[in-house]
Structure formats: C-alpha cells, structure tokens
PDB file of N, CA and C in Angstrom:
ATOM      1  N   ALA A   1     -37.079  -3.151-151.439  1.00 86.00           N
ATOM      2  CA  ALA A   1     -36.275  -2.062-151.940  1.00 86.00           C
ATOM      3  C   ALA A   1     -36.787  -0.717-151.410  1.00 86.00           C
ATOM      4  N   TYR A   2     -38.118  -0.564-151.275  1.00 86.00           N
ATOM      5  CA  TYR A   2     -38.671   0.697-150.789  1.00 86.00           C
ATOM      6  C   TYR A   2     -38.294   0.940-149.328  1.00 86.00           C
ATOM      7  N   ALA A   3     -38.365  -0.108-148.524  1.00 91.00           N
ATOM      8  CA  ALA A   3     -38.013   0.034-147.106  1.00 91.00           C
ATOM      9  C   ALA A   3     -36.533   0.348-146.944  1.00 91.00           C
ATOM     10  N   GLU A   4     -35.695  -0.304-147.739  1.00 93.00           N
ATOM     11  CA  GLU A   4     -34.260  -0.033-147.664  1.00 93.00           C
ATOM     12  C   GLU A   4     -33.955   1.410-148.053  1.00 93.00           C
ATOM     13  N   ARG A   5     -34.641   1.941-149.054  1.00 89.00           N
ATOM     14  CA  ARG A   5     -34.417   3.319-149.479  1.00 89.00           C
ATOM     15  C   ARG A   5     -34.869   4.289-148.401  1.00 89.00           C
ATOM     16  N   TRP A   6     -35.994   3.990-147.729  1.00 89.00           N
ATOM     17  CA  TRP A   6     -36.482   4.864-146.673  1.00 89.00           C
ATOM     18  C   TRP A   6     -35.509   4.878-145.497  1.00 89.00           C
ATOM     19  N   VAL A   7     -34.999   3.729-145.127  1.00 93.00           N
ATOM     20  CA  VAL A   7     -34.032   3.653-144.027  1.00 93.00           C
ATOM     21  C   VAL A   7     -32.773   4.436-144.381  1.00 93.00           C
ATOM     22  N   ARG A   8     -32.319   4.317-145.614  1.00 93.00           N
ATOM     23  CA  ARG A   8     -31.134   5.082-146.038  1.00 93.00           C
ATOM     24  C   ARG A   8     -31.416   6.584-145.996  1.00 93.00           C
ATOM     25  N   SER A   9     -32.613   6.985-146.421  1.00 90.00           N
ATOM     26  CA  SER A   9     -32.972   8.405-146.418  1.00 90.00           C
ATOM     27  C   SER A   9     -32.986   8.973-145.009  1.00 90.00           C
ATOM     28  N   ILE A  10     -33.633   8.285-144.075  1.00 91.00           N
ATOM     29  CA  ILE A  10     -33.718   8.820-142.706  1.00 91.00           C
ATOM     30  C   ILE A  10     -32.341   8.853-142.052  1.00 91.00           C
ATOM     31  N   LYS A  11     -31.508   7.880-142.348  1.00 93.00           N
ATOM     32  CA  LYS A  11     -30.170   7.895-141.770  1.00 93.00           C
ATOM     33  C   LYS A  11     -29.328   9.034-142.333  1.00 93.00           C
ATOM     34  N   GLU A  12     -29.358   9.236-143.649  1.00 91.00           N
ATOM     35  CA  GLU A  12     -28.534  10.270-144.275  1.00 91.00           C
ATOM     36  C   GLU A  12     -29.047  11.675-143.988  1.00 91.00           C
ATOM     37  N   ASP A  13     -30.369  11.855-144.016  1.00 88.00           N
ATOM     38  CA  ASP A  13     -30.949  13.191-143.861  1.00 88.00           C
ATOM     39  C   ASP A  13     -31.120  13.610-142.412  1.00 88.00           C
ATOM     40  N   CYS A  14     -31.207  12.661-141.509  1.00 90.00           N
ATOM     41  CA  CYS A  14     -31.600  13.006-140.145  1.00 90.00           C
ATOM     42  C   CYS A  14     -30.683  12.395-139.084  1.00 90.00           C
ATOM     43  N   LEU A  15     -30.697  11.108-138.958  1.00 91.00           N
ATOM     44  CA  LEU A  15     -30.082  10.448-137.803  1.00 91.00           C
ATOM     45  C   LEU A  15     -28.564  10.601-137.745  1.00 91.00           C
ATOM     46  N   ASN A  16     -27.886  10.672-138.885  1.00 92.00           N
ATOM     47  CA  ASN A  16     -26.435  10.831-138.878  1.00 92.00           C
ATOM     48  C   ASN A  16     -25.995  12.219-138.417  1.00 92.00           C
ATOM     49  N   HIS A  17     -26.929  13.168-138.319  1.00 93.00           N
ATOM     50  CA  HIS A  17     -26.606  14.539-137.934  1.00 93.00           C
ATOM     51  C   HIS A  17     -27.009  14.866-136.502  1.00 93.00           C
ATOM     52  N   LEU A  18     -27.551  13.919-135.786  1.00 92.00           N
ATOM     53  CA  LEU A  18     -28.058  14.171-134.438  1.00 92.00           C
ATOM     54  C   LEU A  18     -27.321  13.327-133.410  1.00 92.00           C
ATOM     55  N   VAL A  19     -27.259  13.850-132.201  1.00 93.00           N
ATOM     56  CA  VAL A  19     -26.789  13.075-131.059  1.00 93.00           C
ATOM     57  C   VAL A  19     -28.041  12.727-130.263  1.00 93.00           C
ATOM     58  N   LEU A  20     -28.410  11.463-130.294  1.00 91.00           N
ATOM     59  CA  LEU A  20     -29.636  11.017-129.648  1.00 91.00           C
ATOM     60  C   LEU A  20     -29.329  10.564-128.225  1.00 91.00           C
ATOM     61  N   LEU A  21     -30.130  11.056-127.291  1.00 93.00           N
ATOM     62  CA  LEU A  21     -29.879  10.772-125.876  1.00 93.00           C
ATOM     63  C   LEU A  21     -30.967   9.893-125.282  1.00 93.00           C
ATOM     64  N   GLY A  22     -31.302   8.835-125.958  1.00 94.00           N
ATOM     65  CA  GLY A  22     -32.288   7.903-125.434  1.00 94.00           C
ATOM     66  C   GLY A  22     -33.408   7.641-126.420  1.00 94.00           C
ATOM     67  N   GLU A  23     -34.300   6.790-125.980  1.00 96.00           N
ATOM     68  CA  GLU A  23     -35.411   6.371-126.828  1.00 96.00           C
ATOM     69  C   GLU A  23     -36.364   7.519-127.140  1.00 96.00           C
ATOM     70  N   GLY A  24     -36.582   8.401-126.181  1.00 95.00           N
ATOM     71  CA  GLY A  24     -37.484   9.535-126.387  1.00 95.00           C
ATOM     72  C   GLY A  24     -37.011  10.462-127.493  1.00 95.00           C
ATOM     73  N   SER A  25     -35.714  10.781-127.489  1.00 94.00           N
ATOM     74  CA  SER A  25     -35.197  11.671-128.537  1.00 94.00           C
ATOM     75  C   SER A  25     -35.202  10.976-129.900  1.00 94.00           C
ATOM     76  N   LEU A  26     -34.996   9.666-129.935  1.00 94.00           N
ATOM     77  CA  LEU A  26     -35.083   8.915-131.183  1.00 94.00           C
ATOM     78  C   LEU A  26     -36.507   8.936-131.723  1.00 94.00           C
ATOM     79  N   LYS A  27     -37.491   8.702-130.858  1.00 95.00           N
ATOM     80  CA  LYS A  27     -38.892   8.724-131.292  1.00 95.00           C
ATOM     81  C   LYS A  27     -39.291  10.094-131.814  1.00 95.00           C
ATOM     82  N   HIS A  28     -38.832  11.152-131.142  1.00 95.00           N
ATOM     83  CA  HIS A  28     -39.149  12.510-131.585  1.00 95.00           C
ATOM     84  C   HIS A  28     -38.528  12.783-132.951  1.00 95.00           C
ATOM     85  N   ALA A  29     -37.270  12.424-133.135  1.00 94.00           N
ATOM     86  CA  ALA A  29     -36.585  12.657-134.404  1.00 94.00           C
ATOM     87  C   ALA A  29     -37.256  11.881-135.537  1.00 94.00           C
ATOM     88  N   VAL A  30     -37.615  10.640-135.289  1.00 95.00           N
ATOM     89  CA  VAL A  30     -38.260   9.834-136.326  1.00 95.00           C
ATOM     90  C   VAL A  30     -39.636  10.381-136.665  1.00 95.00           C
ATOM     91  N   SER A  31     -40.412  10.799-135.672  1.00 94.00           N
ATOM     92  CA  SER A  31     -41.746  11.332-135.962  1.00 94.00           C
ATOM     93  C   SER A  31     -41.659  12.646-136.735  1.00 94.00           C
ATOM     94  N   GLU A  32     -40.700  13.511-136.412  1.00 93.00           N
ATOM     95  CA  GLU A  32     -40.515  14.754-137.160  1.00 93.00           C
ATOM     96  C   GLU A  32     -40.079  14.459-138.591  1.00 93.00           C
ATOM     97  N   TYR A  33     -39.191  13.479-138.768  1.00 92.00           N
ATOM     98  CA  TYR A  33     -38.743  13.146-140.116  1.00 92.00           C
ATOM     99  C   TYR A  33     -39.870  12.540-140.946  1.00 92.00           C
ATOM    100  N   VAL A  34     -40.680  11.698-140.348  1.00 91.00           N
ATOM    101  CA  VAL A  34     -41.806  11.089-141.065  1.00 91.00           C
ATOM    102  C   VAL A  34     -42.777  12.168-141.539  1.00 91.00           C
ATOM    103  N   GLU A  35     -43.068  13.136-140.685  1.00 90.00           N
ATOM    104  CA  GLU A  35     -43.954  14.240-141.076  1.00 90.00           C
ATOM    105  C   GLU A  35     -43.336  15.029-142.233  1.00 90.00           C
ATOM    106  N   PHE A  36     -42.051  15.336-142.149  1.00 89.00           N
ATOM    107  CA  PHE A  36     -41.348  16.034-143.227  1.00 89.00           C
ATOM    108  C   PHE A  36     -41.359  15.202-144.508  1.00 89.00           C
ATOM    109  N   TYR A  37     -41.033  13.927-144.399  1.00 87.00           N
ATOM    110  CA  TYR A  37     -40.913  13.039-145.557  1.00 87.00           C
ATOM    111  C   TYR A  37     -42.236  12.901-146.295  1.00 87.00           C
ATOM    112  N   ASN A  38     -43.329  12.789-145.547  1.00 84.00           N
ATOM    113  CA  ASN A  38     -44.627  12.552-146.168  1.00 84.00           C
ATOM    114  C   ASN A  38     -45.325  13.812-146.662  1.00 84.00           C
ATOM    115  N   HIS A  39     -45.057  14.981-146.056  1.00 82.00           N
ATOM    116  CA  HIS A  39     -45.855  16.160-146.373  1.00 82.00           C
ATOM    117  C   HIS A  39     -45.066  17.360-146.877  1.00 82.00           C
ATOM    118  N   GLU A  40     -43.774  17.420-146.666  1.00 81.00           N
ATOM    119  CA  GLU A  40     -43.033  18.638-146.977  1.00 81.00           C
ATOM    120  C   GLU A  40     -41.879  18.432-147.941  1.00 81.00           C
ATOM    121  N   ARG A  41     -41.511  17.227-148.212  1.00 79.00           N
ATOM    122  CA  ARG A  41     -40.360  16.941-149.072  1.00 79.00           C
ATOM    123  C   ARG A  41     -40.799  16.903-150.531  1.00 79.00           C
ATOM    124  N   PRO A  42     -40.056  17.584-151.431  1.00 71.00           N
ATOM    125  CA  PRO A  42     -40.379  17.469-152.845  1.00 71.00           C
ATOM    126  C   PRO A  42     -40.069  16.063-153.353  1.00 71.00           C
ATOM    127  N   HIS A  43     -40.968  15.502-154.119  1.00 72.00           N
ATOM    128  CA  HIS A  43     -40.834  14.137-154.612  1.00 72.00           C
ATOM    129  C   HIS A  43     -40.250  14.168-156.024  1.00 72.00           C
ATOM    130  N   HIS A  44     -39.095  13.566-156.204  1.00 67.00           N
ATOM    131  CA  HIS A  44     -38.408  13.622-157.493  1.00 67.00           C
ATOM    132  C   HIS A  44     -39.200  12.930-158.599  1.00 67.00           C
ATOM    133  N   GLY A  45     -39.951  11.896-158.272  1.00 66.00           N
ATOM    134  CA  GLY A  45     -40.760  11.201-159.265  1.00 66.00           C
ATOM    135  C   GLY A  45     -41.973  11.992-159.704  1.00 66.00           C
ATOM    136  N   LEU A  46     -42.327  13.042-158.979  1.00 69.00           N
ATOM    137  CA  LEU A  46     -43.473  13.890-159.318  1.00 69.00           C
ATOM    138  C   LEU A  46     -43.011  15.270-159.783  1.00 69.00           C
ATOM    139  N   GLU A  47     -41.860  15.327-160.429  1.00 67.00           N
ATOM    140  CA  GLU A  47     -41.281  16.578-160.923  1.00 67.00           C
ATOM    141  C   GLU A  47     -41.106  17.599-159.801  1.00 67.00           C
ATOM    142  N   ASN A  48     -40.585  17.149-158.668  1.00 66.00           N
ATOM    143  CA  ASN A  48     -40.301  17.959-157.481  1.00 66.00           C
ATOM    144  C   ASN A  48     -41.528  18.631-156.891  1.00 66.00           C
ATOM    145  N   GLU A  49     -42.672  18.037-157.057  1.00 68.00           N
ATOM    146  CA  GLU A  49     -43.899  18.505-156.418  1.00 68.00           C
ATOM    147  C   GLU A  49     -44.063  17.765-155.095  1.00 68.00           C
ATOM    148  N   LEU A  50     -44.900  18.320-154.221  1.00 73.00           N
ATOM    149  CA  LEU A  50     -45.191  17.660-152.957  1.00 73.00           C
ATOM    150  C   LEU A  50     -46.101  16.465-153.206  1.00 73.00           C
ATOM    151  N   VAL A  51     -45.980  15.444-152.365  1.00 67.00           N
ATOM    152  CA  VAL A  51     -46.832  14.263-152.498  1.00 67.00           C
ATOM    153  C   VAL A  51     -48.288  14.672-152.282  1.00 67.00           C
ATOM    154  N   VAL A  52     -48.544  15.463-151.255  1.00 66.00           N
ATOM    155  CA  VAL A  52     -49.872  15.999-150.988  1.00 66.00           C
ATOM    156  C   VAL A  52     -49.813  17.472-151.370  1.00 66.00           C
ATOM    157  N   SER A  53     -50.399  17.814-152.505  1.00 60.00           N
ATOM    158  CA  SER A  53     -50.299  19.193-152.975  1.00 60.00           C
ATOM    159  C   SER A  53     -51.149  20.123-152.127  1.00 60.00           C
ATOM    160  N   GLN A  54     -50.751  21.379-152.079  1.00 60.00           N
ATOM    161  CA  GLN A  54     -51.503  22.385-151.349  1.00 60.00           C
ATOM    162  C   GLN A  54     -52.678  22.823-152.205  1.00 60.00           C
ATOM    163  N   SER A  55     -53.862  22.855-151.617  1.00 57.00           N
ATOM    164  CA  SER A  55     -55.068  23.160-152.378  1.00 57.00           C
ATOM    165  C   SER A  55     -55.349  24.660-152.456  1.00 57.00           C
ATOM    166  N   THR A  56     -54.577  25.485-151.767  1.00 61.00           N
ATOM    167  CA  THR A  56     -54.833  26.923-151.770  1.00 61.00           C
ATOM    168  C   THR A  56     -54.062  27.584-152.913  1.00 61.00           C
ATOM    169  N   LYS A  57     -54.563  28.726-153.339  1.00 65.00           N
ATOM    170  CA  LYS A  57     -53.889  29.499-154.388  1.00 65.00           C
ATOM    171  C   LYS A  57     -52.628  30.143-153.806  1.00 65.00           C
ATOM    172  N   ILE A  58     -51.551  30.100-154.575  1.00 67.00           N
ATOM    173  CA  ILE A  58     -50.283  30.684-154.144  1.00 67.00           C
ATOM    174  C   ILE A  58     -50.012  31.906-155.006  1.00 67.00           C
ATOM    175  N   SER A  59     -49.745  33.020-154.357  1.00 70.00           N
ATOM    176  CA  SER A  59     -49.461  34.264-155.055  1.00 70.00           C
ATOM    177  C   SER A  59     -47.980  34.595-154.924  1.00 70.00           C
ATOM    178  N   ALA A  60     -47.408  35.150-155.980  1.00 73.00           N
ATOM    179  CA  ALA A  60     -45.983  35.509-155.961  1.00 73.00           C
ATOM    180  C   ALA A  60     -45.708  36.663-155.010  1.00 73.00           C
ATOM    181  N   GLU A  61     -46.730  37.427-154.632  1.00 77.00           N
ATOM    182  CA  GLU A  61     -46.534  38.555-153.727  1.00 77.00           C
ATOM    183  C   GLU A  61     -46.495  38.135-152.256  1.00 77.00           C
ATOM    184  N   ASP A  62     -46.929  36.930-151.940  1.00 79.00           N
ATOM    185  CA  ASP A  62     -46.921  36.471-150.555  1.00 79.00           C
ATOM    186  C   ASP A  62     -45.495  36.324-150.044  1.00 79.00           C
ATOM    187  N   CYS A  63     -45.325  36.506-148.754  1.00 88.00           N
ATOM    188  CA  CYS A  63     -44.011  36.341-148.127  1.00 88.00           C
ATOM    189  C   CYS A  63     -43.635  34.866-148.075  1.00 88.00           C
ATOM    190  N   VAL A  64     -42.359  34.604-148.212  1.00 88.00           N
ATOM    191  CA  VAL A  64     -41.866  33.240-148.081  1.00 88.00           C
ATOM    192  C   VAL A  64     -41.673  32.961-146.600  1.00 88.00           C
ATOM    193  N   LYS A  65     -42.222  31.855-146.140  1.00 88.00           N
ATOM    194  CA  LYS A  65     -42.104  31.446-144.745  1.00 88.00           C
ATOM    195  C   LYS A  65     -41.350  30.123-144.687  1.00 88.00           C
ATOM    196  N   VAL A  66     -40.827  29.819-143.521  1.00 90.00           N
ATOM    197  CA  VAL A  66     -40.094  28.569-143.344  1.00 90.00           C
ATOM    198  C   VAL A  66     -40.643  27.836-142.133  1.00 90.00           C
ATOM    199  N   ARG A  67     -40.770  26.531-142.271  1.00 89.00           N
ATOM    200  CA  ARG A  67     -41.129  25.665-141.144  1.00 89.00           C
ATOM    201  C   ARG A  67     -39.909  24.790-140.886  1.00 89.00           C
ATOM    202  N   SER A  68     -39.284  24.988-139.741  1.00 90.00           N
ATOM    203  CA  SER A  68     -38.074  24.240-139.393  1.00 90.00           C
ATOM    204  C   SER A  68     -38.416  23.092-138.456  1.00 90.00           C
ATOM    205  N   ARG A  69     -37.752  21.994-138.669  1.00 90.00           N
ATOM    206  CA  ARG A  69     -37.904  20.824-137.805  1.00 90.00           C
ATOM    207  C   ARG A  69     -36.519  20.402-137.323  1.00 90.00           C
ATOM    208  N   LEU A  70     -36.459  19.882-136.149  1.00 89.00           N
ATOM    209  CA  LEU A  70     -35.227  19.363-135.550  1.00 89.00           C
ATOM    210  C   LEU A  70     -34.134  20.422-135.525  1.00 89.00           C
ATOM    211  N   GLY A  71     -34.496  21.592-135.055  1.00 87.00           N
ATOM    212  CA  GLY A  71     -33.525  22.662-134.887  1.00 87.00           C
ATOM    213  C   GLY A  71     -32.957  23.215-136.175  1.00 87.00           C
ATOM    214  N   GLY A  72     -33.708  23.142-137.263  1.00 89.00           N
ATOM    215  CA  GLY A  72     -33.258  23.668-138.537  1.00 89.00           C
ATOM    216  C   GLY A  72     -32.613  22.639-139.443  1.00 89.00           C
ATOM    217  N   LEU A  73     -32.567  21.396-139.020  1.00 89.00           N
ATOM    218  CA  LEU A  73     -31.993  20.338-139.858  1.00 89.00           C
ATOM    219  C   LEU A  73     -32.874  20.088-141.079  1.00 89.00           C
ATOM    220  N   LEU A  74     -34.188  20.120-140.886  1.00 89.00           N
ATOM    221  CA  LEU A  74     -35.154  19.932-141.969  1.00 89.00           C
ATOM    222  C   LEU A  74     -35.951  21.208-142.113  1.00 89.00           C
ATOM    223  N   ASN A  75     -35.947  21.795-143.280  1.00 88.00           N
ATOM    224  CA  ASN A  75     -36.660  23.057-143.522  1.00 88.00           C
ATOM    225  C   ASN A  75     -37.626  22.894-144.677  1.00 88.00           C
ATOM    226  N   PHE A  76     -38.797  23.535-144.533  1.00 87.00           N
ATOM    227  CA  PHE A  76     -39.818  23.549-145.577  1.00 87.00           C
ATOM    228  C   PHE A  76     -40.192  25.001-145.828  1.00 87.00           C
ATOM    229  N   TYR A  77     -39.958  25.477-147.032  1.00 85.00           N
ATOM    230  CA  TYR A  77     -40.251  26.845-147.406  1.00 85.00           C
ATOM    231  C   TYR A  77     -41.568  26.886-148.155  1.00 85.00           C
ATOM    232  N   TYR A  78     -42.413  27.845-147.819  1.00 80.00           N
ATOM    233  CA  TYR A  78     -43.722  27.948-148.450  1.00 80.00           C
ATOM    234  C   TYR A  78     -44.174  29.388-148.470  1.00 80.00           C
ATOM    235  N   ARG A  79     -45.194  29.669-149.263  1.00 76.00           N
ATOM    236  CA  ARG A  79     -45.808  30.994-149.311  1.00 76.00           C
ATOM    237  C   ARG A  79     -47.145  30.916-148.659  1.00 76.00           C
TER     238      ARG A  79
END
C-alpha cells in the first residue's frame, strides 16, 4: 500500500505535468521529486510538519525564501 501511494503521488504531483524527453529527463525529475518528497514536503500525519525538522531557530522577521524544483512545479518556502 505504501509503494502504491508513493507511485500515485509522484504521478499526480510531478510526472503528469511534464513532457519527458528520454531516460535522462525522467531520472532528473524522479530525483528532484524524491528530494522534495523526503525533505521539503509537509507530512499530513505529523500535523503538516517536515519529516526532517529544521534544527535552526526561525524568526518571524526573516525573509521568506523559496526553493523551486522542476521549473517551479515543486516549491518549498522557508525562512
């Protein structure tokens, strides 16, 4: 069930929105999605916290920054 859910997630969030032009572009898209999925995606089972929490102090005065992957398809906002 876990593998089926992961395959559905990558297809819905990533692969269905891209035109892949060979094995190289597929490998790049999958590696970017795996990095996003494991480190930047909020986990619903953890009350929308990251799986690997950030150990640094976050201040409300810091600027909000964005890390974009796959041309802006996957975005991670952080301070």
